[in-house]
mmCIF file of C-alpha atoms in Angstrom:
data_model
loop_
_atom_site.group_PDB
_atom_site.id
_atom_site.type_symbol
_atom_site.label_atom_id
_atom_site.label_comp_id
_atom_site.label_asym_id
_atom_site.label_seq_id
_atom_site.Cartn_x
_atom_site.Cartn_y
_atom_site.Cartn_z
ATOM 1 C CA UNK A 1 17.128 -26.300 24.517
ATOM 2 C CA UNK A 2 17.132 -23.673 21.867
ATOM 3 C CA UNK A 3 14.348 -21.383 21.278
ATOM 4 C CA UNK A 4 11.403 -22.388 18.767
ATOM 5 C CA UNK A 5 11.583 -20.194 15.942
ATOM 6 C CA UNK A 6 8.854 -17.800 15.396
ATOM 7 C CA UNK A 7 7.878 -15.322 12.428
ATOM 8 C CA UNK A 8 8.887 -12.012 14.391
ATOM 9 C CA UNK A 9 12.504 -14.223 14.269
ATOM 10 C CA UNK A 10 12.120 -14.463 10.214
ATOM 11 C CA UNK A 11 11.111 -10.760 10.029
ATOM 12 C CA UNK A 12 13.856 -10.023 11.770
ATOM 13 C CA UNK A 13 16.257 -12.538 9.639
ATOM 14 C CA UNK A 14 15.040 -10.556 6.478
ATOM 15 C CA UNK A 15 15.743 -7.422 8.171
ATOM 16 C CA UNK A 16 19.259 -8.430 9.177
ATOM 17 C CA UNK A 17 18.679 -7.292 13.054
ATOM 18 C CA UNK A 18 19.379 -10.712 14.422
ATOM 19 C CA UNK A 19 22.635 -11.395 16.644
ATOM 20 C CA UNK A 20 25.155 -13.526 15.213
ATOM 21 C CA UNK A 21 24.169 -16.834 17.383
ATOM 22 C CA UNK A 22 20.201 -16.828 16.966
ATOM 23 C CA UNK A 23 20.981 -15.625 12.938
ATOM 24 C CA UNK A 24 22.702 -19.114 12.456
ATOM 25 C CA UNK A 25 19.892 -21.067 14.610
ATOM 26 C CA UNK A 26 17.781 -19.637 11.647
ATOM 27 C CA UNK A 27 19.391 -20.337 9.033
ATOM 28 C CA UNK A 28 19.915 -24.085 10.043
ATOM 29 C CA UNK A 29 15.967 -24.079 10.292
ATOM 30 C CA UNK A 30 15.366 -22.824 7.408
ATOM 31 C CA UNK A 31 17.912 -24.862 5.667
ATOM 32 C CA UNK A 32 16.041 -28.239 7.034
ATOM 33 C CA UNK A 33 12.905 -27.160 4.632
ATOM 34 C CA UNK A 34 13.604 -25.806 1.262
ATOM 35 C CA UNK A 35 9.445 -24.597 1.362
ATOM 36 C CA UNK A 36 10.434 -22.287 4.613
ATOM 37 C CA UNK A 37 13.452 -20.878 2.895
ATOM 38 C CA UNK A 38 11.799 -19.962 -0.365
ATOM 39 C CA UNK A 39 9.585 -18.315 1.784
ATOM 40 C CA UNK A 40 11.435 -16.007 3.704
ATOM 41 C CA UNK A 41 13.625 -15.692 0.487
ATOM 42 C CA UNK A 42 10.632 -14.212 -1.438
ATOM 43 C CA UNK A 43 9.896 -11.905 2.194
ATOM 44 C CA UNK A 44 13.891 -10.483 1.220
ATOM 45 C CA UNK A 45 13.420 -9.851 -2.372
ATOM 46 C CA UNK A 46 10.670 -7.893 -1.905
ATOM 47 C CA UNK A 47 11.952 -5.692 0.911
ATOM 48 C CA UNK A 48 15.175 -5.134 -1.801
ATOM 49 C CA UNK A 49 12.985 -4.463 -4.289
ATOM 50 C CA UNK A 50 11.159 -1.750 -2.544
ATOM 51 C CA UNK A 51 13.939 -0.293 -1.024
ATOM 52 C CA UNK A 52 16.116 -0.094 -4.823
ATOM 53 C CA UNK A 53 12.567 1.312 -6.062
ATOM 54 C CA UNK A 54 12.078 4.213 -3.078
ATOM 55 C CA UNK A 55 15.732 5.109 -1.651
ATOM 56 C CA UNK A 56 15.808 8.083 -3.350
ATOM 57 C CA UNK A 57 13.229 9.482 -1.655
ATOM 58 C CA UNK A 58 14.488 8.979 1.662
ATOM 59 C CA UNK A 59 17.251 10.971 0.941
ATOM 60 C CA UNK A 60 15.764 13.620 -0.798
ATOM 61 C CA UNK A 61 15.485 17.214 1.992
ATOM 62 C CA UNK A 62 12.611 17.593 4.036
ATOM 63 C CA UNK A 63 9.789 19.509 1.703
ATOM 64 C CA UNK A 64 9.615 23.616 3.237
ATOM 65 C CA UNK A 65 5.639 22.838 3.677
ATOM 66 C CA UNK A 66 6.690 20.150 6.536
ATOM 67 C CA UNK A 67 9.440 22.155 7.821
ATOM 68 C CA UNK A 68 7.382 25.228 8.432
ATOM 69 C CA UNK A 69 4.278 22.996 9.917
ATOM 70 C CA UNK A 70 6.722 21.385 12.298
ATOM 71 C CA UNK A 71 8.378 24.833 13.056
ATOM 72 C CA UNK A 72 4.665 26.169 14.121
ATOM 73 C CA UNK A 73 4.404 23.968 16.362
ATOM 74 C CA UNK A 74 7.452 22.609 18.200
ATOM 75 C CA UNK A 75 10.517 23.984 19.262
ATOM 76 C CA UNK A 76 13.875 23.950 17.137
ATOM 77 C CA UNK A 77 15.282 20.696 18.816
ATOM 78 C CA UNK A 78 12.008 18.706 19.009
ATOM 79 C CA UNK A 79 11.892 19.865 15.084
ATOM 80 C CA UNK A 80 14.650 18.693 14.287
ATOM 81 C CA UNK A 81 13.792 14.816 15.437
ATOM 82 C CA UNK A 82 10.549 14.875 14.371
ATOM 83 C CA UNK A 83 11.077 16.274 11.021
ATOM 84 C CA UNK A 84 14.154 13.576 9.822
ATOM 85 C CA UNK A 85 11.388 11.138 11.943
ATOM 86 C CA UNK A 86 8.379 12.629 9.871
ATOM 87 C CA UNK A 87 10.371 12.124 6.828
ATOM 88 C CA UNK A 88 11.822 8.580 7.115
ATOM 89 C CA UNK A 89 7.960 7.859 7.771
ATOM 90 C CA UNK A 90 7.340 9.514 4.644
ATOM 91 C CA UNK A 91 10.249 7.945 2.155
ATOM 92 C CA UNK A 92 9.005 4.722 3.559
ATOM 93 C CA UNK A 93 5.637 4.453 2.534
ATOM 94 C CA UNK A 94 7.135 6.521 -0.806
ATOM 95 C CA UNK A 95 4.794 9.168 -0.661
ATOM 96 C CA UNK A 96 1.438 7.284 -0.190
ATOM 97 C CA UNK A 97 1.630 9.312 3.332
ATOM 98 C CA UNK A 98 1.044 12.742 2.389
ATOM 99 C CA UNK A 99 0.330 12.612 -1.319
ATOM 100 C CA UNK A 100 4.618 13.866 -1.935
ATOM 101 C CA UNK A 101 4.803 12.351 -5.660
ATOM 102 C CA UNK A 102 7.880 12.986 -7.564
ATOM 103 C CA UNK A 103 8.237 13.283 -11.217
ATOM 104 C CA UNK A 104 4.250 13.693 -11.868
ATOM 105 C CA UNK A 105 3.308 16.030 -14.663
ATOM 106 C CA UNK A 106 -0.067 17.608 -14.728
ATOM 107 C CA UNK A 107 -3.067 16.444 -16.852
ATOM 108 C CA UNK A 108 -5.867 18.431 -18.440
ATOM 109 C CA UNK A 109 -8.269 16.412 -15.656
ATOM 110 C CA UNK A 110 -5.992 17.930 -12.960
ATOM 111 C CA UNK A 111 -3.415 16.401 -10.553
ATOM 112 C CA UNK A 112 -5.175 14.521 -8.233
ATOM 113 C CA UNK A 113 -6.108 12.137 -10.937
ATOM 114 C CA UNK A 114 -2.788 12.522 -12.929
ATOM 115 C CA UNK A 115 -1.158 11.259 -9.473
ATOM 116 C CA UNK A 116 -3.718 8.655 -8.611
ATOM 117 C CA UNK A 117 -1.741 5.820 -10.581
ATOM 118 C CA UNK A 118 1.325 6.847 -8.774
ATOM 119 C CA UNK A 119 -0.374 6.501 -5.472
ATOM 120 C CA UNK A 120 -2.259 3.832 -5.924
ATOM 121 C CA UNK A 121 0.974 1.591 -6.992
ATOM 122 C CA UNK A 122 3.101 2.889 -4.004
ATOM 123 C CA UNK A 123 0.596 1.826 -1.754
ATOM 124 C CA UNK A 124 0.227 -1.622 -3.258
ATOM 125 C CA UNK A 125 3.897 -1.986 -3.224
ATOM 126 C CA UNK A 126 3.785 -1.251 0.385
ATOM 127 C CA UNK A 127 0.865 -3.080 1.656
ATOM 128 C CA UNK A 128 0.502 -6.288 -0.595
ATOM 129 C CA UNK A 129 3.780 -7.898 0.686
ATOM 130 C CA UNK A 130 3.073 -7.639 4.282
ATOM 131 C CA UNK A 131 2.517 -10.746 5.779
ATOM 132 C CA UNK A 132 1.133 -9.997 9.535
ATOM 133 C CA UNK A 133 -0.811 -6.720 8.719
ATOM 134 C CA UNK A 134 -1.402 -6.874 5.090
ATOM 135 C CA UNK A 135 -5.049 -4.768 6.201
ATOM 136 C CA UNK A 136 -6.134 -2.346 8.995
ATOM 137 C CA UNK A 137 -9.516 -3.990 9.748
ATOM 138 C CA UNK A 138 -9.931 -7.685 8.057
ATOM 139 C CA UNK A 139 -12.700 -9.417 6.117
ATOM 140 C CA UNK A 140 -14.460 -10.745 8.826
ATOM 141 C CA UNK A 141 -15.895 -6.936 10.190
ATOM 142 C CA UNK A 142 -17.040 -6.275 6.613
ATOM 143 C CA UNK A 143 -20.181 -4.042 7.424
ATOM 144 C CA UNK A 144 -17.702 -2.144 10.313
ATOM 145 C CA UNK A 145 -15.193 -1.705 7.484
ATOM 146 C CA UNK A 146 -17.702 -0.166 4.778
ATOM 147 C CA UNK A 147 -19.491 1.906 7.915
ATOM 148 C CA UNK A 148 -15.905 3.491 9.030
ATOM 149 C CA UNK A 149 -14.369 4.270 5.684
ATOM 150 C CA UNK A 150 -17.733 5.759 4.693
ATOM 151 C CA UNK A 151 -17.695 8.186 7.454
ATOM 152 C CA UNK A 152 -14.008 9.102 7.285
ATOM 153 C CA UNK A 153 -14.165 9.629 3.523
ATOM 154 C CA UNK A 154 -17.648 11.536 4.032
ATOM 155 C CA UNK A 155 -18.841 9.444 1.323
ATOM 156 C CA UNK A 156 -20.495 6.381 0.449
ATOM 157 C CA UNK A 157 -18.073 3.576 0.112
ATOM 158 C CA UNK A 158 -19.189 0.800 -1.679
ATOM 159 C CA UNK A 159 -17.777 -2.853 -1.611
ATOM 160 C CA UNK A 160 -16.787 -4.910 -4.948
ATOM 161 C CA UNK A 161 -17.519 -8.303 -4.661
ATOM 162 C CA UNK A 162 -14.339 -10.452 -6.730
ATOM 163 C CA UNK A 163 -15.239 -13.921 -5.465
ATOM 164 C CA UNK A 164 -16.388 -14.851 -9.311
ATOM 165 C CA UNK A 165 -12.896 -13.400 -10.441
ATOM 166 C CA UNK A 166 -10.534 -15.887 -7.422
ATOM 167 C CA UNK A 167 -10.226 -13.095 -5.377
ATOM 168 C CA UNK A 168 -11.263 -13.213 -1.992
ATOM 169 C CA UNK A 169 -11.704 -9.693 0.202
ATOM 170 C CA UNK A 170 -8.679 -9.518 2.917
ATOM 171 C CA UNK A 171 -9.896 -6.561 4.440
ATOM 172 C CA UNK A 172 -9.273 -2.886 4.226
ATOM 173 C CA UNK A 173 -7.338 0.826 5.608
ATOM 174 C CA UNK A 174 -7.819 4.105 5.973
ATOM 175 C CA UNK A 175 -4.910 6.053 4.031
ATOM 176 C CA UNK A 176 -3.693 9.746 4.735
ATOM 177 C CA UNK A 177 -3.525 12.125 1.458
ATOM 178 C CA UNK A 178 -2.064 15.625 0.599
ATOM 179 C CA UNK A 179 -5.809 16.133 -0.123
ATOM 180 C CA UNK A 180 -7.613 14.268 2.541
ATOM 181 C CA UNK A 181 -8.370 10.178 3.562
ATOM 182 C CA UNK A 182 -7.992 7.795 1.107
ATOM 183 C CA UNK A 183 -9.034 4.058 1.391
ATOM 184 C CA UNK A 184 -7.960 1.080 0.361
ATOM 185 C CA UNK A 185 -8.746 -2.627 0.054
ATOM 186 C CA UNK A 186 -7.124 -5.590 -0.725
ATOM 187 C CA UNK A 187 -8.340 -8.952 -2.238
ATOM 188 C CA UNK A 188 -6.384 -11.968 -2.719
ATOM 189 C CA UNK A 189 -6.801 -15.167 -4.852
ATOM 190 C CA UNK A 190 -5.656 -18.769 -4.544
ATOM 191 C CA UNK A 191 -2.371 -18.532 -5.690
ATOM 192 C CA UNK A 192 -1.701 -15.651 -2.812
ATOM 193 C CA UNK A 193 -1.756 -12.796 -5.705
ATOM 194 C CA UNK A 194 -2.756 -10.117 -4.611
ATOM 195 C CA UNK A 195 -5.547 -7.235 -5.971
ATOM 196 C CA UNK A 196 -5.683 -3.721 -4.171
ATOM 197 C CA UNK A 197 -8.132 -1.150 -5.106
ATOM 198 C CA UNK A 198 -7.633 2.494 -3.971
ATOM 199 C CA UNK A 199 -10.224 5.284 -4.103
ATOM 200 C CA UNK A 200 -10.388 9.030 -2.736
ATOM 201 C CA UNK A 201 -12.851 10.983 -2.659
ATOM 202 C CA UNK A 202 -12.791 15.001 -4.876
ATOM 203 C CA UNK A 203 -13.943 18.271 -3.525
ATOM 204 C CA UNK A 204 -16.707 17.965 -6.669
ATOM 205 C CA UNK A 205 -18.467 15.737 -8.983
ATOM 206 C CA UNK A 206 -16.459 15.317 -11.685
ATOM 207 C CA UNK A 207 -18.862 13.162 -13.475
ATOM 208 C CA UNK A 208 -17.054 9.788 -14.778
ATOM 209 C CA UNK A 209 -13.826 8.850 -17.027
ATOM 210 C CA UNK A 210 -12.981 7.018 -19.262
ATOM 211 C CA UNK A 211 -10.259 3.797 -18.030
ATOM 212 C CA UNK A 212 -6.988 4.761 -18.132
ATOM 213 C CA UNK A 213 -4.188 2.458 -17.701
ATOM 214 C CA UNK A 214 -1.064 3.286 -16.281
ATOM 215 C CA UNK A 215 2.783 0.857 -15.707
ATOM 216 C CA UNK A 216 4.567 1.684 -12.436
ATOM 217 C CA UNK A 217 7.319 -0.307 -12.127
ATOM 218 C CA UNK A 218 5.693 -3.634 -12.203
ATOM 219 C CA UNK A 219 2.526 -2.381 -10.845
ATOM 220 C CA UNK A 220 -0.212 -2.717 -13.774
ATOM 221 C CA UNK A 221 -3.166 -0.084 -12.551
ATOM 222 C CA UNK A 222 -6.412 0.518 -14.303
ATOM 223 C CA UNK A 223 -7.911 4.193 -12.803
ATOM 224 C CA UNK A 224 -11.250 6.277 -13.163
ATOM 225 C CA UNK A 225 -13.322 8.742 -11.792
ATOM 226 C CA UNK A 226 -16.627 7.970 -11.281
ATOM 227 C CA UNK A 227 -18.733 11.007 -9.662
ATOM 228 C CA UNK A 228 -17.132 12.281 -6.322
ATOM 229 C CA UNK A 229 -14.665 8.812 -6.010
ATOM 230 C CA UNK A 230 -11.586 8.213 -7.876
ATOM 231 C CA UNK A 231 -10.562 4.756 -8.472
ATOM 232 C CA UNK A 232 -7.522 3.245 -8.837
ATOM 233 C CA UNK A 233 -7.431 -0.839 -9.453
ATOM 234 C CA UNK A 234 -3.318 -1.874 -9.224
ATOM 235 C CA UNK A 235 -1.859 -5.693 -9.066
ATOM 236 C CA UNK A 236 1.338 -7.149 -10.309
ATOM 237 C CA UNK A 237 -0.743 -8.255 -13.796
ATOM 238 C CA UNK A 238 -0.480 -7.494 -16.858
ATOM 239 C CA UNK A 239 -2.935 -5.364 -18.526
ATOM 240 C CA UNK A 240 -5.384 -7.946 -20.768
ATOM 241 C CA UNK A 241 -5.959 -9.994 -17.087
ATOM 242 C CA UNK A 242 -5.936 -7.136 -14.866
ATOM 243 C CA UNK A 243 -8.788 -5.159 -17.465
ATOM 244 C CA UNK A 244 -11.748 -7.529 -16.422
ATOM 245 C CA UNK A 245 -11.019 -7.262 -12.956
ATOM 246 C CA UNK A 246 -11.161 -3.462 -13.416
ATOM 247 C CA UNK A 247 -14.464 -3.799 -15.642
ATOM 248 C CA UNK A 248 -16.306 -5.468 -12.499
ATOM 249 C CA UNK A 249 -15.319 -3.510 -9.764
ATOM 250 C CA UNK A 250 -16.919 -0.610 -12.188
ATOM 251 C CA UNK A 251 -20.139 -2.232 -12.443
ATOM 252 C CA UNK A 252 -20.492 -3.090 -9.104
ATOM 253 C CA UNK A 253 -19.719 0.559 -7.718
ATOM 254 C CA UNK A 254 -21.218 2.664 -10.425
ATOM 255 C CA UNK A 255 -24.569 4.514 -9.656
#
């Protein structure tokens, strides 16, 4: 009797890391629901999507900061594997990691917030499409999830509420930055569209910005600074329906 299929099977369909025999017991299950297929069809566009979008980075050299860090602290062989493992990490969260960006220019506000678009979209393209783990600690342990970020940001972390806007809170992560923890949560509505708003916390009190609106790829993000936080509001939206989102998420936050 064959095997029931099960989603680690369809992950591992889209991935192409299925033997030749259990491949084709997939593909006749998927073919006997057009619903499933579309599915998992949607699953492989977006891992070719991301991977046309952030290949380059994976085979760009380790940076000399990483190399010499490893070299402090391990001996040449065990460098070499964890450097080309450090890095693979790295090119495949495109950046969001350890704050790498590539082809940033500074701004007269500095470039923490001239990058924050940048971030904020890779780590939306990252996160929004999983499936399994779309969020570190869910919806349900909201009061955990505002308590934890708070104290590993070293800041208060406030909560938007989107329910009036369709979009329902998934959850939430912590995020590693070239300049310290990041957070981010995600929200998503009906439809399954999904909403993920990034912030980090500055070494001062900027004060507050103006929004700013940014395109990356087809990532629409709306970003500010708003005393010690820097926020960063990204969805696959286009900029008239993604601007009220961004204008209560303010509100709700600001002081």
């Amino acid at each position: 009797m064959p095997r029931p299929i099960c989603e680690d099977d369809l992950h591992a369909w889209v991935d192409r890391r299925l033997d030749a025999p259990r491949r084709a017991e997939v593909d006749a299950w998927l073919a006997e629901d057009p619903a499933r297929a579309a599915r998992v069809e949607g699953w492989r566009t977006d891992n070719e999507t991301l991977h046309r979008a952030y290949q380059p980075l994976l085979e760009e050299p380790v940076p000399a900061r990483l190399r010499a860090t490893l070299e402090r602290r391990r001996p040449a062989r065990t460098l070499r594997i964890a450097a080309v493992a450090a890095w693979m990490t790295i090119g495949a969260l495109a950046g969001a990691g350890v704050g790498y960006h590539v082809g940033q220019t500074s701004a007269p506000d500095g470039d923490t917030l001239a990058s924050l678009p940048h971030r904020a979209a890779v780590a939306h393209a990252v996160y929004s499409p999983e499936v399994r783990h779309p969020v570190e600690v869910g919806a349900d342990q909201e009061q955990h999830l505002v308590a934890w970020l708070t104290k590993r940001l070293g800041a208060p972390v406030k909560l938007p509420d989107l329910r009036e806007q369709g979009f329902a809170l998934l959850g939430g992560r912590l995020l590693p930055a070239a300049d310290g923890p990041s957070a981010q949560f995600m929200y998503e509505n009906d439809g399954g569209r999904r909403l993920t708003l990034y912030l980090s916390v500055r070494d001062d009190d900027a004060g507050t910005t103006a929004f700013r609106y940014a395109q990356q790829g087809d990532v629409g993000v709306f970003y500010w600074v708003d005393g010690r936080f820097a926020y960063a509001l990204s969805g696959q939206f286009g900029r008239d329906a993604l601007l009220p989102l961004a204008n209560s998420v303010y509100h709700q936050i600001a002081p």
